[in-house]
Short mmCIF file of C-alpha atoms and ligand atoms in Angstrom, two decimals:
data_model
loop_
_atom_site.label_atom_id
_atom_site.label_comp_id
_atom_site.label_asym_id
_atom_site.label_seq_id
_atom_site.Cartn_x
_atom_site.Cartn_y
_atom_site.Cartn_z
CA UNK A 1 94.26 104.72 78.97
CA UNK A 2 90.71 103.91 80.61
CA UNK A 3 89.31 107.06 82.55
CA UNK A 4 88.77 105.69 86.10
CA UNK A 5 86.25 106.89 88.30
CA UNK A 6 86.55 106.35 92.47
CA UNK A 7 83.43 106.93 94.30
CA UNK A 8 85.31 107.03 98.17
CA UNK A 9 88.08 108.83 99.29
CA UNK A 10 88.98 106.91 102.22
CA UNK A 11 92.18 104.84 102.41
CA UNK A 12 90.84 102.41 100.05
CA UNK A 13 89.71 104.73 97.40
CA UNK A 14 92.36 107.57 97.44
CA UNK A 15 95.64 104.87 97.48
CA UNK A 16 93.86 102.87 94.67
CA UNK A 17 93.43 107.22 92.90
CA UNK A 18 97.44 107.83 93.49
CA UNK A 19 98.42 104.01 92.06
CA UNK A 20 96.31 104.25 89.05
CA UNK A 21 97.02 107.80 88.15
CA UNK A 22 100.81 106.78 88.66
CA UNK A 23 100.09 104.11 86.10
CA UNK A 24 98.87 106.69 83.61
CA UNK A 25 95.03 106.53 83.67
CA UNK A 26 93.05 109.73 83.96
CA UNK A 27 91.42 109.26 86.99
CA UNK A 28 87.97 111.27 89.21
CA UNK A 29 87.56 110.90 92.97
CA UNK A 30 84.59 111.77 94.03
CA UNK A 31 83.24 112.09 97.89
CA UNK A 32 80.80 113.92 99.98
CA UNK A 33 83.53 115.54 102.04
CA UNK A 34 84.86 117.47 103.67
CA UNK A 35 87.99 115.54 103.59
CA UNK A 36 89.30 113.68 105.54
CA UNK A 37 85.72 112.87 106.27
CA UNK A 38 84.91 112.90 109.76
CA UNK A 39 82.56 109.64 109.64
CA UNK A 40 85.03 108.12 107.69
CA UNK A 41 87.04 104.73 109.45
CA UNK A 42 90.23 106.06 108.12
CA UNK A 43 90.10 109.61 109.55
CA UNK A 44 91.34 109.10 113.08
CA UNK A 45 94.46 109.99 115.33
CA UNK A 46 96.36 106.57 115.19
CA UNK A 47 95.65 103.46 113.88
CA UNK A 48 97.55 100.27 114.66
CA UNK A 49 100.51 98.77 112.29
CA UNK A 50 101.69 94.98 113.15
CA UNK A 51 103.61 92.14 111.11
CA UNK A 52 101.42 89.80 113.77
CA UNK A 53 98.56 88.28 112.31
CA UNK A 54 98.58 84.94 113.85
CA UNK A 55 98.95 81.99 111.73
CA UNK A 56 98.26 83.85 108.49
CA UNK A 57 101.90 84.23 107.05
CA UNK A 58 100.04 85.98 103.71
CA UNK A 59 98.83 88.76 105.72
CA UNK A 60 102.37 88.74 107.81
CA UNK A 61 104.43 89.42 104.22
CA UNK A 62 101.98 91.95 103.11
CA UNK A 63 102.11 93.61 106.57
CA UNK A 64 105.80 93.27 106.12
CA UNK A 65 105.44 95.14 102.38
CA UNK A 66 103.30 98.02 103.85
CA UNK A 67 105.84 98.78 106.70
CA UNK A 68 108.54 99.44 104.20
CA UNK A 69 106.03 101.46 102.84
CA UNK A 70 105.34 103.36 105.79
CA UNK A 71 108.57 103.93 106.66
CA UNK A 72 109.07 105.53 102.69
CA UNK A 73 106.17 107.62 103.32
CA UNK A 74 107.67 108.86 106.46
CA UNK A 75 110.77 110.41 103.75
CA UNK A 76 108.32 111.46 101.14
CA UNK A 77 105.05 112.50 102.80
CA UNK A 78 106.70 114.20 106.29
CA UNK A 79 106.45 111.71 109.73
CA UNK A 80 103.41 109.52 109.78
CA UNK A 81 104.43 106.17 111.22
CA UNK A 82 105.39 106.08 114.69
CA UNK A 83 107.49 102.76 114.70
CA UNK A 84 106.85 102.27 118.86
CA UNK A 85 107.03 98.25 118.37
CA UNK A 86 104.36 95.90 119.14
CA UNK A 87 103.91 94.74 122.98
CA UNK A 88 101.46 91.15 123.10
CA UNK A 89 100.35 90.26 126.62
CA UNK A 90 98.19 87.69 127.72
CA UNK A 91 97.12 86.46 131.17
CA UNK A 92 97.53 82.86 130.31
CA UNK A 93 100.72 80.94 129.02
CA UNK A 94 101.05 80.98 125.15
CA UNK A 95 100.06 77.62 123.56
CA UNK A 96 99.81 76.40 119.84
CA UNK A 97 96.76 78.20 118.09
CA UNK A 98 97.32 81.27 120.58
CA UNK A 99 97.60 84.62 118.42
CA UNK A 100 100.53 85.65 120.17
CA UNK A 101 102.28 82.02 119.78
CA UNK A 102 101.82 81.74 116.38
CA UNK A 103 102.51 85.46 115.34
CA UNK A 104 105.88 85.06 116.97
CA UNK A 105 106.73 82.00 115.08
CA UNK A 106 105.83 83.27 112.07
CA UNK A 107 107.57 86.80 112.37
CA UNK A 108 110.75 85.25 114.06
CA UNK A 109 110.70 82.03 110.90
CA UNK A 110 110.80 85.25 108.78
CA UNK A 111 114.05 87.11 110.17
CA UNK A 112 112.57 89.47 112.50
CA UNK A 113 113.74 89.77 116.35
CA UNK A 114 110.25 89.49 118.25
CA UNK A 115 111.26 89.09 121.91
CA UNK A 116 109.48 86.91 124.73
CA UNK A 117 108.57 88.81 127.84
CA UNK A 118 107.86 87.39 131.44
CA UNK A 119 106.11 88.96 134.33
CA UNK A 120 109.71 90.40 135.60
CA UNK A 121 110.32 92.44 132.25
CA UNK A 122 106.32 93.88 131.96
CA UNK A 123 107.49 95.05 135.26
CA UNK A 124 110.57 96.56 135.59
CA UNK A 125 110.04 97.99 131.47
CA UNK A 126 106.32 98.80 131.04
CA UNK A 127 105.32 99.59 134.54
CA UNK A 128 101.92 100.67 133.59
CA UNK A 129 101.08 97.18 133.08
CA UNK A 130 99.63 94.96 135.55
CA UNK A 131 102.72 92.09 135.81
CA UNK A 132 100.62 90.04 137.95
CA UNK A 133 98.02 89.04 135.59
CA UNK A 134 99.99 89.86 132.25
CA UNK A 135 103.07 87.39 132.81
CA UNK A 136 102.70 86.46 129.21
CA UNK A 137 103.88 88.11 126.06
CA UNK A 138 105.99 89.27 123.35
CA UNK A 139 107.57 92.36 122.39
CA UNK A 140 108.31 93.24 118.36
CA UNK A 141 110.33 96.30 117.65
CA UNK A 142 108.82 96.57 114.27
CA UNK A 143 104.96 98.14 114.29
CA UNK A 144 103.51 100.86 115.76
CA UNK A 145 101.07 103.15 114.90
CA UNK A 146 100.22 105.88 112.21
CA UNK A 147 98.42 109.22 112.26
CA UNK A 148 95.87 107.99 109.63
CA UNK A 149 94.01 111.06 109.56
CA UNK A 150 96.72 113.06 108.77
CA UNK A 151 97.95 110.51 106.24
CA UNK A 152 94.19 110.66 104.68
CA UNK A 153 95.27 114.68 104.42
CA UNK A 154 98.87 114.25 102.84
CA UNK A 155 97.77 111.48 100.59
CA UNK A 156 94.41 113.45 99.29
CA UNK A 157 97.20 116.61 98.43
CA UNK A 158 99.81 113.44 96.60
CA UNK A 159 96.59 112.78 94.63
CA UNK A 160 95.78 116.39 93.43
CA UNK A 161 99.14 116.72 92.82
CA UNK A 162 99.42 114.31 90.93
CA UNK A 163 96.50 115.29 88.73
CA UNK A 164 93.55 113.74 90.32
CA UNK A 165 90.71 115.13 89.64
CA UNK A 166 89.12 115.32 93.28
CA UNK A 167 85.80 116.36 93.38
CA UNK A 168 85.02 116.97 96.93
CA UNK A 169 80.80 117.04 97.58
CA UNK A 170 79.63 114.59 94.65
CA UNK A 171 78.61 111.49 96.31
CA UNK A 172 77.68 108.23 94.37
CA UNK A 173 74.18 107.45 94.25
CA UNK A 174 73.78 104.54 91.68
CA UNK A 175 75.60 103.41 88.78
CA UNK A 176 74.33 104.55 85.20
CA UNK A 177 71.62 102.60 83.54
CA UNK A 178 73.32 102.53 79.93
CA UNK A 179 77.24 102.33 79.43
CA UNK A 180 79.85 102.88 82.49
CA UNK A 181 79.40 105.42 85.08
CA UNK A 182 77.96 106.68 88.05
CA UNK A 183 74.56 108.96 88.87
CA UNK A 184 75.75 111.60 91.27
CA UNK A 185 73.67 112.87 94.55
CA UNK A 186 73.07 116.05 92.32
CA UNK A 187 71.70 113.53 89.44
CA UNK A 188 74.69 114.49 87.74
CA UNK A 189 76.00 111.33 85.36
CA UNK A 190 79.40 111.00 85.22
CA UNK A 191 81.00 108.54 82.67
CA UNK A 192 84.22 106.37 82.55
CA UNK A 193 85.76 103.51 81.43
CA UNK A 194 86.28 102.10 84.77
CA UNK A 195 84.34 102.21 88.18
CA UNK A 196 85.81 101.77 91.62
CA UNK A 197 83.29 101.80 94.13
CA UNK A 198 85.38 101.92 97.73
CA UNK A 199 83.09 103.61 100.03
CA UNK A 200 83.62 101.99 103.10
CA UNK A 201 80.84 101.16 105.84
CA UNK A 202 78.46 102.77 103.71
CA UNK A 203 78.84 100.10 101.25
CA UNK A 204 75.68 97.49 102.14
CA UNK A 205 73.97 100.46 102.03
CA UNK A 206 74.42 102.56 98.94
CA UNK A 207 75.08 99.05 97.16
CA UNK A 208 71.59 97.05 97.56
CA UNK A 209 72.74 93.94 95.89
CA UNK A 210 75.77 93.63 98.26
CA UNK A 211 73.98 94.65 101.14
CA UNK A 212 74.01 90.46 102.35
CA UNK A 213 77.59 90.21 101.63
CA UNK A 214 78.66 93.41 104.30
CA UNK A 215 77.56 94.49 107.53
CA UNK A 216 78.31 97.50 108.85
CA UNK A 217 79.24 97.55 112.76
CA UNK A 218 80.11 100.41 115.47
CA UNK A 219 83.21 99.77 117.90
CA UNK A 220 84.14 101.73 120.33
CA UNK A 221 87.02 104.18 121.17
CA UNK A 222 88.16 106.17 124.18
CA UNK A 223 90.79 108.49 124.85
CA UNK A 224 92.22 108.68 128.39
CA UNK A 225 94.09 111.53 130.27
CA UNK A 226 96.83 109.97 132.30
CA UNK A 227 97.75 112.16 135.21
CA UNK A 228 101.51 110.65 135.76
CA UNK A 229 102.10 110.76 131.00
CA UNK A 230 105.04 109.64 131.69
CA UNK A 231 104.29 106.12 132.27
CA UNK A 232 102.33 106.32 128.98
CA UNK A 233 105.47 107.23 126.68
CA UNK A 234 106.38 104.90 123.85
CA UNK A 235 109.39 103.71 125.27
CA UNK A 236 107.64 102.58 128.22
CA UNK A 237 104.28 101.77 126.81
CA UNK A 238 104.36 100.93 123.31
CA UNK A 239 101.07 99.93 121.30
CA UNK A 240 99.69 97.03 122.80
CA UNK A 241 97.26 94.14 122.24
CA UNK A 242 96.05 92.81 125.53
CA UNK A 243 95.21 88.99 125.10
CA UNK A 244 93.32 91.00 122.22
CA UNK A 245 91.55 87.38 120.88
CA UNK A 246 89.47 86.82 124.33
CA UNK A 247 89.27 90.67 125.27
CA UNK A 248 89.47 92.63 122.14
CA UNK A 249 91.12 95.41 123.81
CA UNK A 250 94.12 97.09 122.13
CA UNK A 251 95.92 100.74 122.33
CA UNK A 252 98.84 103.58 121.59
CA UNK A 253 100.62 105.07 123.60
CA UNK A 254 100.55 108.76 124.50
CA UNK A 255 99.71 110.46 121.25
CA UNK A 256 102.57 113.17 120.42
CA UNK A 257 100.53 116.10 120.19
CA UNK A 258 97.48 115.59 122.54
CA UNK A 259 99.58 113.44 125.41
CA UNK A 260 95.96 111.19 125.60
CA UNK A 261 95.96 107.43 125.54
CA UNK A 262 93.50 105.75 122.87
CA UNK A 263 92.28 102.36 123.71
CA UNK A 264 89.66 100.57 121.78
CA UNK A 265 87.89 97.47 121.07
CA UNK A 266 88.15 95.29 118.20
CA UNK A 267 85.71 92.73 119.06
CA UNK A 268 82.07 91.94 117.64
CA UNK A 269 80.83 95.87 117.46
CA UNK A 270 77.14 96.76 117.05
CA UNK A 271 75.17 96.89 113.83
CA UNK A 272 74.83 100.29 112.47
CA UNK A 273 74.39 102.79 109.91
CA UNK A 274 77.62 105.42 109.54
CA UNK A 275 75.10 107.98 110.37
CA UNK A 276 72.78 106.62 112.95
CA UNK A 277 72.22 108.81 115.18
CA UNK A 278 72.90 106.02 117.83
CA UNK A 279 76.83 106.56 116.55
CA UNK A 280 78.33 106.52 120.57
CA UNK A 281 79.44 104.97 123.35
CA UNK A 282 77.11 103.37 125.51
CA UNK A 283 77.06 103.44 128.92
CA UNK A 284 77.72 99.61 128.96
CA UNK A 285 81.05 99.73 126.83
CA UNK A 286 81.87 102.43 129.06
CA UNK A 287 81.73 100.10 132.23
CA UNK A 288 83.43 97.23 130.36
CA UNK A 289 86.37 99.74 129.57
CA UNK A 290 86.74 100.83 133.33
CA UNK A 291 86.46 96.67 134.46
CA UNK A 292 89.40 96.36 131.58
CA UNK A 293 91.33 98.92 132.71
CA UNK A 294 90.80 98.55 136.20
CA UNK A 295 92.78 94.49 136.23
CA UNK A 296 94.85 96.00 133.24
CA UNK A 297 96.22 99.93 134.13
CA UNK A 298 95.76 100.71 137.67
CA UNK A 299 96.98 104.20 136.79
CA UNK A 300 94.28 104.67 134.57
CA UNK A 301 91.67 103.19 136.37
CA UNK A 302 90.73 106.57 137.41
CA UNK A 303 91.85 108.73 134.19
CA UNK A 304 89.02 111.10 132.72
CA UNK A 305 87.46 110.00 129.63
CA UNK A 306 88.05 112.87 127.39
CA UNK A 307 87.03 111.85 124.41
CA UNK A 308 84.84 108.90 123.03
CA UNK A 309 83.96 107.63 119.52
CA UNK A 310 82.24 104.59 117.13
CA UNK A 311 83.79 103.91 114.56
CA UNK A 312 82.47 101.58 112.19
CA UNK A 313 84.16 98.17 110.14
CA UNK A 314 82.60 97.00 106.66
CA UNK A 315 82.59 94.01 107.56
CA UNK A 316 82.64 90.81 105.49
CA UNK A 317 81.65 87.78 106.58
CA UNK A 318 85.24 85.93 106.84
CA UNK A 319 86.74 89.04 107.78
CA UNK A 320 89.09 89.14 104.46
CA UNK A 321 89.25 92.33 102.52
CA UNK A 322 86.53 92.43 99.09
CA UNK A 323 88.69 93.89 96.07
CA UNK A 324 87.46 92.25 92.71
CA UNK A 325 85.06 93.43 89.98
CA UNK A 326 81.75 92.95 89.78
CA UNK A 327 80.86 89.58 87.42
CA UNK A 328 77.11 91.10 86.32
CA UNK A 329 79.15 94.81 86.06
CA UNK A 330 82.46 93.97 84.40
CA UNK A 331 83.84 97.69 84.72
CA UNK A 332 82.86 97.99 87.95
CA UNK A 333 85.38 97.47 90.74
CA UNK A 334 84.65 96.94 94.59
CA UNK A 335 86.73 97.72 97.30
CA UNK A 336 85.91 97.07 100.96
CA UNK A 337 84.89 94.70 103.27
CA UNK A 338 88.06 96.20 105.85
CA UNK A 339 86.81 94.40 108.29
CA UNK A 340 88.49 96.56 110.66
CA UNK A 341 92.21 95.83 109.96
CA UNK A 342 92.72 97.72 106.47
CA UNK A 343 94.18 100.50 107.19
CA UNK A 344 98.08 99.54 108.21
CA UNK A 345 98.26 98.29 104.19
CA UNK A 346 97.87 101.85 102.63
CA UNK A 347 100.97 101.73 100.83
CA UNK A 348 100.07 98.71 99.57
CA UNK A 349 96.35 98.74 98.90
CA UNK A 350 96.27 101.22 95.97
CA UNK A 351 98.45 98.47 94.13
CA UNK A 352 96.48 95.43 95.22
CA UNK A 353 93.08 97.29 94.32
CA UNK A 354 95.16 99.04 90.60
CA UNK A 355 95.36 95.55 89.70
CA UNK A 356 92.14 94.23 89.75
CA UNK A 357 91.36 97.16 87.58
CA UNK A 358 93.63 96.41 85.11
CA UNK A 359 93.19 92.90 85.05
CA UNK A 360 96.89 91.97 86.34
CA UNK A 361 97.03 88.96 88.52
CA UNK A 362 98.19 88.90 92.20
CA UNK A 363 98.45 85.90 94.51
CA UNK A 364 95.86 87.70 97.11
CA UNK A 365 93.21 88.12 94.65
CA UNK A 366 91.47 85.00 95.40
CA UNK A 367 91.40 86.02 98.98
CA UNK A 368 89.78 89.16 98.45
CA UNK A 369 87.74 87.93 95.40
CA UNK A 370 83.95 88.03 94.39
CA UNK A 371 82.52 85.59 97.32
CA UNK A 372 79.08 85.82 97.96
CA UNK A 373 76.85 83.66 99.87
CA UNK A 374 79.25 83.05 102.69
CA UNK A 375 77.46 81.99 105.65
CA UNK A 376 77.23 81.95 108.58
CA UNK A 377 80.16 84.93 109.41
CA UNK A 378 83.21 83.18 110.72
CA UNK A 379 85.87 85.82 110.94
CA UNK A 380 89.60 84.62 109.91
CA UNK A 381 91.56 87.29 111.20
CA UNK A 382 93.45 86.24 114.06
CA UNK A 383 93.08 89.08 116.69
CA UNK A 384 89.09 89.70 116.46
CA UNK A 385 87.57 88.80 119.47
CA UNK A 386 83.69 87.82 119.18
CA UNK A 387 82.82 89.44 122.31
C1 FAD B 401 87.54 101.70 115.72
C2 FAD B 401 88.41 101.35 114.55
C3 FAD B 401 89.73 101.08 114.78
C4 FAD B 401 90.55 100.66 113.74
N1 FAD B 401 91.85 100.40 114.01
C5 FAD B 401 92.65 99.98 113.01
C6 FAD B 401 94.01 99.71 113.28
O1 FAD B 401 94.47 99.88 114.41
N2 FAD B 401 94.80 99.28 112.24
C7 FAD B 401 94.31 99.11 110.97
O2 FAD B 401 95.05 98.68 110.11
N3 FAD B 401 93.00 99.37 110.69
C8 FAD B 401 92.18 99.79 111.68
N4 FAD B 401 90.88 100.06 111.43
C9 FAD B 401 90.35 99.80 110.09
C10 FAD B 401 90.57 100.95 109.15
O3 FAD B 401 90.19 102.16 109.75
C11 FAD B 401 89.76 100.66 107.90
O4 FAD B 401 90.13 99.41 107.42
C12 FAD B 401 89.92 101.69 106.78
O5 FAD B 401 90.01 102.96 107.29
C13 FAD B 401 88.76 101.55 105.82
O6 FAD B 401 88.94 102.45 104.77
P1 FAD B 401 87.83 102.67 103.67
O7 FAD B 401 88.46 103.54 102.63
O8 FAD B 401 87.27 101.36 103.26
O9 FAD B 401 86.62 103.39 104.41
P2 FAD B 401 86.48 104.88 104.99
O10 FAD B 401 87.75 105.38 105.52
O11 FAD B 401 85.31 104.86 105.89
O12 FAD B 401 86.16 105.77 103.68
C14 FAD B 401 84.97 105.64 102.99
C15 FAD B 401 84.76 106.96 102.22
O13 FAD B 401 83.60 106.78 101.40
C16 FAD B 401 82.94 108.03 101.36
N5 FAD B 401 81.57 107.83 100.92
C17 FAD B 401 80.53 107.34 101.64
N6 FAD B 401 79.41 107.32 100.89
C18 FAD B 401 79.77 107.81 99.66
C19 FAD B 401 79.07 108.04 98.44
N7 FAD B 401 77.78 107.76 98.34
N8 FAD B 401 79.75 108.55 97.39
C20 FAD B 401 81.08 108.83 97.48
N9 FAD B 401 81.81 108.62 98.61
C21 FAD B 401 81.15 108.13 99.68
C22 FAD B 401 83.06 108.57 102.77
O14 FAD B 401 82.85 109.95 102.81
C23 FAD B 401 84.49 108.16 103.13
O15 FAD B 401 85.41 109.20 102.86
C24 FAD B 401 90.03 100.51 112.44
C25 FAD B 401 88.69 100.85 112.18
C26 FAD B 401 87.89 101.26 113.22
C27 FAD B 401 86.46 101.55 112.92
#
């Protein structure tokens, strides 16, 4: 079997270590660590899980794949996935073309129970909400949200104990000159029959003749300390997209352990380098949060701020995932281009990503395939706002 070597243990590269050691291959992870890394996109307290994705039923039956998944992981790898349900509210009435109009279409078409909410029910059941603005909506028991750092954790011990050979402080510098392999920070080479090169935001960068096809952008994330929690509990205040297309604002409930309430933006970020030291929140994106939350969450119009991040997207210039090999490099994998909406697949992405290494087919590999030269960037994923 071909000896695969991962450069990124993020959720791309260590589910794509797991699969392919499950499928027999020897297989090397290699990252600068410590991990979960604390730069890393995937290391973070919750991350959003949905079936919604507009219009795009392929994503919506993946999504669908990767909550069974969840759910499995849940038995297997101790509670993860925090299935709250999904709450979509808008201001306006839903029309055709409308994220949450089409999501519910799709997901109802496809056997789930999505439910329509008016002003009355955001009122009497999520009273944090403002139900005279957000009259609009639809609530999905499926979805929720997962502890994705924690996950990066349990699935980084699956992979040792699996046989992984995780080597924790070698980062990837350049690929070999001669044969298959990588050059390590150390100048250590390191050969093997396969490459996968999944490191995330820092891909444009360490990968010069990529860097047109990936831009790497900061977003930014608070987390809020309700005084009355209560009113912040899942049953009452489930994750939530709030008309997410025009304001790019989305968040989780209280978190479990900490009791504070993340809310971020998923909307055009600012260009950056994972380890600028211009990596937080402005003053500006602060002020845009407090005019959000102040026609959104009265009660937290006035919550401290006690914690703020950037986090950064790889993002590709349709906004589709990049997981194909490399036409000059034939044994050279890439996968990235997350675009800020990868990390809800992890049960499925080590297969999609296995696959491509092995040379088996998949329907979705001609999304995510080799695509350079797209221009300009016109994201397709339905909930990225471009403010
Ligand atoms: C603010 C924010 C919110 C998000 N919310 C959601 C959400 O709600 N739902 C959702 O599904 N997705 C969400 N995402 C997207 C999700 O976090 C990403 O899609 C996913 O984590 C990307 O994983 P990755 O493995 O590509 O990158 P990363 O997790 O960043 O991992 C990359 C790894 O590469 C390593 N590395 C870097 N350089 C080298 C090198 N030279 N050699 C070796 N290793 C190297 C790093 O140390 C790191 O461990 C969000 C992202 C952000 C930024």
């Amino acid at each position: 079997m071909d000896r695969v070597l991962i450069a990124g243990a993020g959720v791309f590269g260590v589910t794509a270590a797991i699969e392919l050691r499950k499928r027999g291959h020897p297989v090397m992870l290699v990252d600068p660590g410590p991990l979960p890394h604390p730069l890393a996109a995937s290391t973070d307290i919750s991350k959003v899980v949905r079936l919604e994705y507009g219009a795009d039923e392929p994503y919506t039956a993946l999504a669908e794949r990767a909550v069974e998944g969840w759910r499995r992981w849940n038995r297997d790898l101790g509670p993860l996935y925090h299935e709250t349900g999904l709450l979509l509210l808008r201001r306006t009435p839903f029309a055709p073309g409308t994220f949450e109009q089409d999501s519910f279409e799709i997901v109802s078409r496809r056997g789930h129970r999505p439910e329509l909410v008016d002003g009355a029910a955001v009122r009497t059941r999520f009273p944090a909400w403002n139900a005279g603005r957000y009259r609009y909506g639809t609530y999905d028991p499926e979805g929720g949200f997962v502890e994705s750092a924690k996950a990066i954790a349990r699935l980084v011990a699956e992979a040792r104990r699996l046989g992984v050979e995780l080597r924790e402080g070698v980062a990837f510098t350049r690929l070999v000159d001669r044969g298959v392999g990588i050059i390590s920070g150390a100048g250590e080479a390191i050969a093997a029959d396969r490459v996968v090169l999944a490191l995330g935001a820092w891909t444009p960068h360490a990968l010069p003749w990529l860097a047109a096809e990936f831009r790497s952008t900061g977003h930014p994330v608070f987390h809020l300390a309700p005084k009355d929690l209560d009113a912040f509990r899942p049953e009452r205040f489930p994750v939530f997209c709030a008309e997410i297309q025009n304001t790019g604002y989305y968040g989780f409930p209280a978190h479990p352990e900490s009791g504070v309430v993340k809310i971020a933006r998923h909307g055009k970020g600012r260009p950056m380098h994972p380890e600028s030291p211009q990596r937080s929140v402005t003053a500006e994106e602060t002020a845009q949060l407090r005019e959000f939350l102040a026609g959104t969450f009265p009660l937290l119009q006035e919550a401290p701020i006690v914690h703020t991040r950037i986090c950064l997207y790889c993002d590709s210039s349709d906004g589709q995932f990049w997981i194909a090999r490399d036409p000059d490099r034939p044994a050279v994998v890439v996968a990235s281009g997350d675009s800020g909406h990868a990390f809800k697949f992890a049960p499925v992405l080590g297969a999609l990503i296995a696959d491509v290494v092995q040379g088996r087919p998949d329907p979705l590999q001609s999304r995510f395939a080799w695509r350079p030269g797209l221009r300009p960037a016109n994201w397709q994923e339905a909930t990225r706002s471009p403010t």
